XYZ file of C-alpha atoms in Angstrom:
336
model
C 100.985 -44.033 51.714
C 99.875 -46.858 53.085
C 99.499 -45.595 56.744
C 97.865 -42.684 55.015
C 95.322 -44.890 54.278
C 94.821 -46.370 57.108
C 94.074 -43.436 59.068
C 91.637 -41.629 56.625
C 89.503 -45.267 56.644
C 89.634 -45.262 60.454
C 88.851 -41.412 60.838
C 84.985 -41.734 60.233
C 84.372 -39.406 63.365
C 86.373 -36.417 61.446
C 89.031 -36.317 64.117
C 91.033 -32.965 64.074
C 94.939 -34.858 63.571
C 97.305 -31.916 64.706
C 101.407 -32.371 63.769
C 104.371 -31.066 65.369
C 108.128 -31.601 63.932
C 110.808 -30.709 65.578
C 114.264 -29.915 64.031
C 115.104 -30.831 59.799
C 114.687 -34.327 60.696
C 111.429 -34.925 60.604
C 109.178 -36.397 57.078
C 107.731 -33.088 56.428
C 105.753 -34.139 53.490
C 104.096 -37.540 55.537
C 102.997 -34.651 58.561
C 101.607 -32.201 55.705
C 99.241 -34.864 53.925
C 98.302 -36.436 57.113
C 97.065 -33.105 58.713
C 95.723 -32.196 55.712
C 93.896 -35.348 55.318
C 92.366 -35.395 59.153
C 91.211 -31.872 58.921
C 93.925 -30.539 60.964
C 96.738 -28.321 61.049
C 100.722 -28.614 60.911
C 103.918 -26.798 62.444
C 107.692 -27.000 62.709
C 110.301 -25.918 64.777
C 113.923 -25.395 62.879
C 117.230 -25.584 65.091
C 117.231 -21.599 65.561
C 113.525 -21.122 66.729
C 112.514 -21.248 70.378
C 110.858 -24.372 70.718
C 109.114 -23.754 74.359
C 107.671 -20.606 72.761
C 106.588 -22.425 69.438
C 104.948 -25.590 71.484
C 103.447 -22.892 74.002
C 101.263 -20.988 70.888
C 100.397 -24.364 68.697
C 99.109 -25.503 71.535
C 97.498 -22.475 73.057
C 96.141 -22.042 69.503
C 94.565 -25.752 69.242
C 93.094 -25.488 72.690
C 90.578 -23.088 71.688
C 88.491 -23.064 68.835
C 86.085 -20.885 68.179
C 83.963 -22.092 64.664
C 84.313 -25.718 63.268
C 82.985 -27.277 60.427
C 82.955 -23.762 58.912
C 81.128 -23.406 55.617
C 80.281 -19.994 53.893
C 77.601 -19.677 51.251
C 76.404 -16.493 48.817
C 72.910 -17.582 47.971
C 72.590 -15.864 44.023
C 75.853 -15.152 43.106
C 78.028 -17.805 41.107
C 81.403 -18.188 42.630
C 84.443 -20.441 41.387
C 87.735 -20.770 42.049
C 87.647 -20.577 45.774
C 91.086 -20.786 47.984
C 91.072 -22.315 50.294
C 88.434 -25.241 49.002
C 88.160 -26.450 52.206
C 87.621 -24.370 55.272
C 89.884 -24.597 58.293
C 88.323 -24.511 61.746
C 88.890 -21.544 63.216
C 90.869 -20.816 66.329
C 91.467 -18.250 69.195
C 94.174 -15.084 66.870
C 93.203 -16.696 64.299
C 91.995 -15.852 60.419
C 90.481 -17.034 57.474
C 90.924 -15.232 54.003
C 88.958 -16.465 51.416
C 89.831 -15.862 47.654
C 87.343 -16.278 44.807
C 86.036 -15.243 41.770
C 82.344 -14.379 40.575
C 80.248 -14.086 37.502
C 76.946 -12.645 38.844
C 76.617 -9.826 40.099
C 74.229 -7.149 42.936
C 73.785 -7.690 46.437
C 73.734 -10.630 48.460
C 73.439 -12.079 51.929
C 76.876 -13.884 53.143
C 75.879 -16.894 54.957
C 78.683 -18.384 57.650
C 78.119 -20.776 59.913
C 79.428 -23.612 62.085
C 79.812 -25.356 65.179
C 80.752 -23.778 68.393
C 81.152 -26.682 70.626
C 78.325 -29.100 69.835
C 75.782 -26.061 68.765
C 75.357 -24.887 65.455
C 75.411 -21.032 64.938
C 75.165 -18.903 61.772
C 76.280 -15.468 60.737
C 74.846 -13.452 57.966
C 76.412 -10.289 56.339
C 75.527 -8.335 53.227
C 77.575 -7.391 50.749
C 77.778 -6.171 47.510
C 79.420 -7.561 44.371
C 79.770 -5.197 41.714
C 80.240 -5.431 38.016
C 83.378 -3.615 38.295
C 85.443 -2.103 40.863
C 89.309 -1.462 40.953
C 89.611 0.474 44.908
C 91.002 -3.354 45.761
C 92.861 -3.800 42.683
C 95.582 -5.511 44.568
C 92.475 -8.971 45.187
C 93.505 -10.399 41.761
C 97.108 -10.970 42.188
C 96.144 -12.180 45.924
C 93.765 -14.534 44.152
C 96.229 -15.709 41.529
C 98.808 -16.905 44.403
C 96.299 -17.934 46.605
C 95.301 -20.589 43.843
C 99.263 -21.155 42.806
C 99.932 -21.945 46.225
C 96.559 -24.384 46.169
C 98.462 -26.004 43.121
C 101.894 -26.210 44.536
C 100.792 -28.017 46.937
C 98.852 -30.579 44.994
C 101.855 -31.287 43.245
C 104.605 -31.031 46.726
C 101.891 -34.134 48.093
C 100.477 -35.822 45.658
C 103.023 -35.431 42.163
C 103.586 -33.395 39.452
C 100.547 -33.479 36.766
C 101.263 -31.582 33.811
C 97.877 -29.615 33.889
C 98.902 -28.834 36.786
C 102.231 -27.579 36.196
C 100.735 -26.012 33.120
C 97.913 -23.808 34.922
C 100.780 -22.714 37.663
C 102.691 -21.379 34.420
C 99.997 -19.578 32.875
C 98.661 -17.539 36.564
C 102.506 -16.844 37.262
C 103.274 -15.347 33.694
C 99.497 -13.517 33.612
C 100.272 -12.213 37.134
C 103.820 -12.087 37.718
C 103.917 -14.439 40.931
C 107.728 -16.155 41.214
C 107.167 -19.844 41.124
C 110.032 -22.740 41.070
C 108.194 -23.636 37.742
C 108.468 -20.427 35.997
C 111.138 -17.620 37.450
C 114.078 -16.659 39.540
C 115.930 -13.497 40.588
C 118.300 -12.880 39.008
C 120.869 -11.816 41.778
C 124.034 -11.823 40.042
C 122.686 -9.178 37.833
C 121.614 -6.605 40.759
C 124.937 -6.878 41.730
C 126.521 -4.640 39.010
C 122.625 -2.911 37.535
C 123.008 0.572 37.813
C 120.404 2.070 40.637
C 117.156 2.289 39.872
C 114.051 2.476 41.714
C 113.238 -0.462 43.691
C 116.305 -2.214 43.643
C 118.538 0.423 46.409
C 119.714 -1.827 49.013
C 117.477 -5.123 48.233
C 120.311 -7.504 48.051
C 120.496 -8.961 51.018
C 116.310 -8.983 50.925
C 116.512 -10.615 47.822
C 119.057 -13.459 48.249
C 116.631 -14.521 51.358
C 113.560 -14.597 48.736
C 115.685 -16.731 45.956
C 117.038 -19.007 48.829
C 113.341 -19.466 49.838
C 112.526 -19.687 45.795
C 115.494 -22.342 45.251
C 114.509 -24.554 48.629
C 110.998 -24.627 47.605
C 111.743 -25.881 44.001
C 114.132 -28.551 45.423
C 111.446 -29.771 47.811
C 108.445 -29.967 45.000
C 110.170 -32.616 43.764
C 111.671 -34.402 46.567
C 109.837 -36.749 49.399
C 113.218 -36.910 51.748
C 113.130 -35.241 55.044
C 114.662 -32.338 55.089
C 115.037 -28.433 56.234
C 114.075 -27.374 52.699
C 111.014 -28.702 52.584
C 110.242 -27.495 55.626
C 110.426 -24.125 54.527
C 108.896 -25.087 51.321
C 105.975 -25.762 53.221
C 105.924 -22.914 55.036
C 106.588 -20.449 51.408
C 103.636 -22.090 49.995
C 100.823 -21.339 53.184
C 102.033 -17.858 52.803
C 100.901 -17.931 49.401
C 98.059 -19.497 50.124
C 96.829 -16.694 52.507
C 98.594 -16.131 55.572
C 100.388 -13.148 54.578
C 98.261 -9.678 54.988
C 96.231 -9.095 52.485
C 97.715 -6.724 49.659
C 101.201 -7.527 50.960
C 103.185 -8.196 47.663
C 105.051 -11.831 47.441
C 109.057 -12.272 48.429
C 109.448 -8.922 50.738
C 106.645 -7.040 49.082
C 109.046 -5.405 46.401
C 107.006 -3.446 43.128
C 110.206 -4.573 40.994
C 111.829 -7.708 40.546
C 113.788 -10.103 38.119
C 111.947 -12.708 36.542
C 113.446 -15.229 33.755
C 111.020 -15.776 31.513
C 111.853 -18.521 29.004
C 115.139 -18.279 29.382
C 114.601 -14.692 28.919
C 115.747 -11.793 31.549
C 112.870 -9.656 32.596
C 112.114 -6.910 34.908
C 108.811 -6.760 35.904
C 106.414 -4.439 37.943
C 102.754 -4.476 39.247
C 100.422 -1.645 38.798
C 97.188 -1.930 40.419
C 95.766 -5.465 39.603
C 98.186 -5.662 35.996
C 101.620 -7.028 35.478
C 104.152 -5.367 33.060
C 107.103 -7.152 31.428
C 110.069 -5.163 30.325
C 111.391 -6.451 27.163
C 113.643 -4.208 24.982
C 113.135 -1.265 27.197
C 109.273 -1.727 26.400
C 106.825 -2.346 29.480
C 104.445 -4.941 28.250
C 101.248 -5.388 29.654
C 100.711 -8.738 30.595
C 97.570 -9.362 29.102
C 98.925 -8.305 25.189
C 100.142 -11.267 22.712
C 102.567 -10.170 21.074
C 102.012 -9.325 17.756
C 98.194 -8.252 18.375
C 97.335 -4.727 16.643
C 98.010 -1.297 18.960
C 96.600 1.845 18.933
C 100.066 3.666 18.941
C 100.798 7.390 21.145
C 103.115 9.456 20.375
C 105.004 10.481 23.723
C 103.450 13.927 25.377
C 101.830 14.606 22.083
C 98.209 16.438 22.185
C 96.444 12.972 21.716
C 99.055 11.701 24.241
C 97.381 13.675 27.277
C 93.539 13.874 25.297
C 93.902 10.092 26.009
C 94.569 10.675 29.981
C 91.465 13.094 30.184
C 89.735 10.427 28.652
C 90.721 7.586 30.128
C 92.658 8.341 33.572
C 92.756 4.703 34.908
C 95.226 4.873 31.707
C 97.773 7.108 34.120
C 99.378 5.193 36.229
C 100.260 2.601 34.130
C 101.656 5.247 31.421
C 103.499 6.720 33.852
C 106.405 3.686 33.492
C 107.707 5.435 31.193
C 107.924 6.324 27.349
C 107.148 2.856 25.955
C 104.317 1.215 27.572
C 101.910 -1.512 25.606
C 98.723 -1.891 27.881
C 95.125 -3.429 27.331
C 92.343 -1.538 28.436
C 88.686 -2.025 27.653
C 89.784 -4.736 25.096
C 92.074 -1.868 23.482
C 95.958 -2.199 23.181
C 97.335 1.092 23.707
C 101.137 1.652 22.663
C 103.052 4.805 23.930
C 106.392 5.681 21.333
C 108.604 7.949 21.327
């Protein structure tokens, strides 16, 4: 901490600090905060990677940089909950993905700019932010780990806070994004499930993602060096937006085992919603339990009157013939 310090108070010309660990022995967490704190960027090199081809792209990488001091503004529309808060500097094969949230909407003029070398450029683009839109319905759940990851590693640096802790919770369970705080898979139960869709040869997939889970929960809560939190670094920048966007968490998988609670769950995404199975009942993950339903009968004539209706309302009655899902502030219940 205390050498922390000292180099923040001695940084007053924003010096770019760049880390490089080699091997598990190396105090992963003291490299993260102090790159993070000097506006720079981290990487490690385990036992089994090539380290002459690893040293060869960081530096390649940090050699050229195309836009510092980036900054991006949307002059009229309100935006919160932007990941990353603080813009990188961008490199040569390199890119930014920024998540966000708005409240107004129309069109608007995106403003970037930055410093290429010591002259300041700008970019403008114009966009449109609707009122509604669900062709990208995959943004939200990008957004939601974008911001867990954000959290994660608030808490992997600088301790566990139980708002914190308590907002991770609440995106995981509203999304269905596999934290150390709030699921697992559950591998010992593939292991003897009868097939079913999703789950045909995954095991060997899915014992990397819990290995990853397990040696990122360890390291939230440990300051040692070690391989673990190595890789629990790494886990949480690829929920924070290096992984393509729409690419689903853990191998990409629609179907997974989540403990919820203490509770086994399967869950699945549809579009930008998360459904819990619970009693052979897909739960939309936006219903309370106990709320009132508007209940449909199974293939009945209201059943498919609904679909003509509604037909966002397919896909997500297509899991089967109980489904609970919100739509348009409506709980809709398919029975038998």
């Amino acid at each position: 901490e205390q050498i922390l310090k000292n180099v923040k108070s001695r940084n007053t010309a924003q010096i770019r600090i760049f880390c490089f660990g080699i091997g598990h022995d190396v105090n992963s967490m003291f490299l993260d905060r102090l790159a993070e704190d000097n506006f720079g960027a981290r990487d490690y090199v385990t036992p089994e990677e090539n380290i002459e081809i690893k040293v060869s792209s960081f530096n390649d990488k940090i050699s050229h940089p195309v836009l510092t001091n980036v900054m991006l503004e949307i002059p009229g529309i309100d935006t919160y909950d932007r990941y990353p808060m603080q813009l990188p500097d961008l490199f040569k094969g390199s890119q930014l993905v920024l998540y966000g949230r708005y409240r107004s909407t129309g069109p608007a003029a995106v403003r970037l700019s930055g410093k290429v070398g010591d002259q300041q450029r700008g970019f403008q683009y114009d966009a449109k932010f609707p009122a509604s839109e669900s062709a990208h319905d995959f943004i939200p759940r990008q957004w939601a780990m974008a911001k867990i990851g954000y959290l994660l590693t608030q808490i992997r640096l600088h301790g566990e806070k139980d708002e914190l802790k308590q907002e991770v919770v609440r995106l995981a369970k509203e999304h269905g994004v596999i934290t150390p705080y709030t699921s697992y898979l559950v591998l010992e139960d593939i292991a003897v499930r009868p097939a079913q869709p999703g789950f045909g040869g995954l095991r060997r997939e899915l014992e990397d993602s819990g290995g990853r889970l397990r040696a990122g929960a360890d390291a939230l809560h440990e300051s040692k060096s070690s391989g673990e939190a190595v890789e629990a670094g790494r886990a949480l920048d690829k929920m924070k937006g290096d992984a393509a966007p729409g690419a689903a968490q853990y191998g990409g998988k629609d179907e997974e085992v989540m403990v919820l609670d203490n509770v086994r769950h399967m869950i699945r995404n549809i579009g930008s919603k998360t459904f819990y199975s619970d009693n052979n009942v897909w739960y939309d993950s936006s219903y309370k339990k106990g709320d009132t339903t508007t209940q449909v009968k199974y293939m009945s004539d209201r059943y498919f009157e609904l679909l003509g209706e509604k037909p966002e309302l397919g896909k997500y009655f297509a899991l089967g013939k109980h489904v609970v899902v919100v739509l348009d502030g409506t709980a809709y219940e398919v029975t038998e």
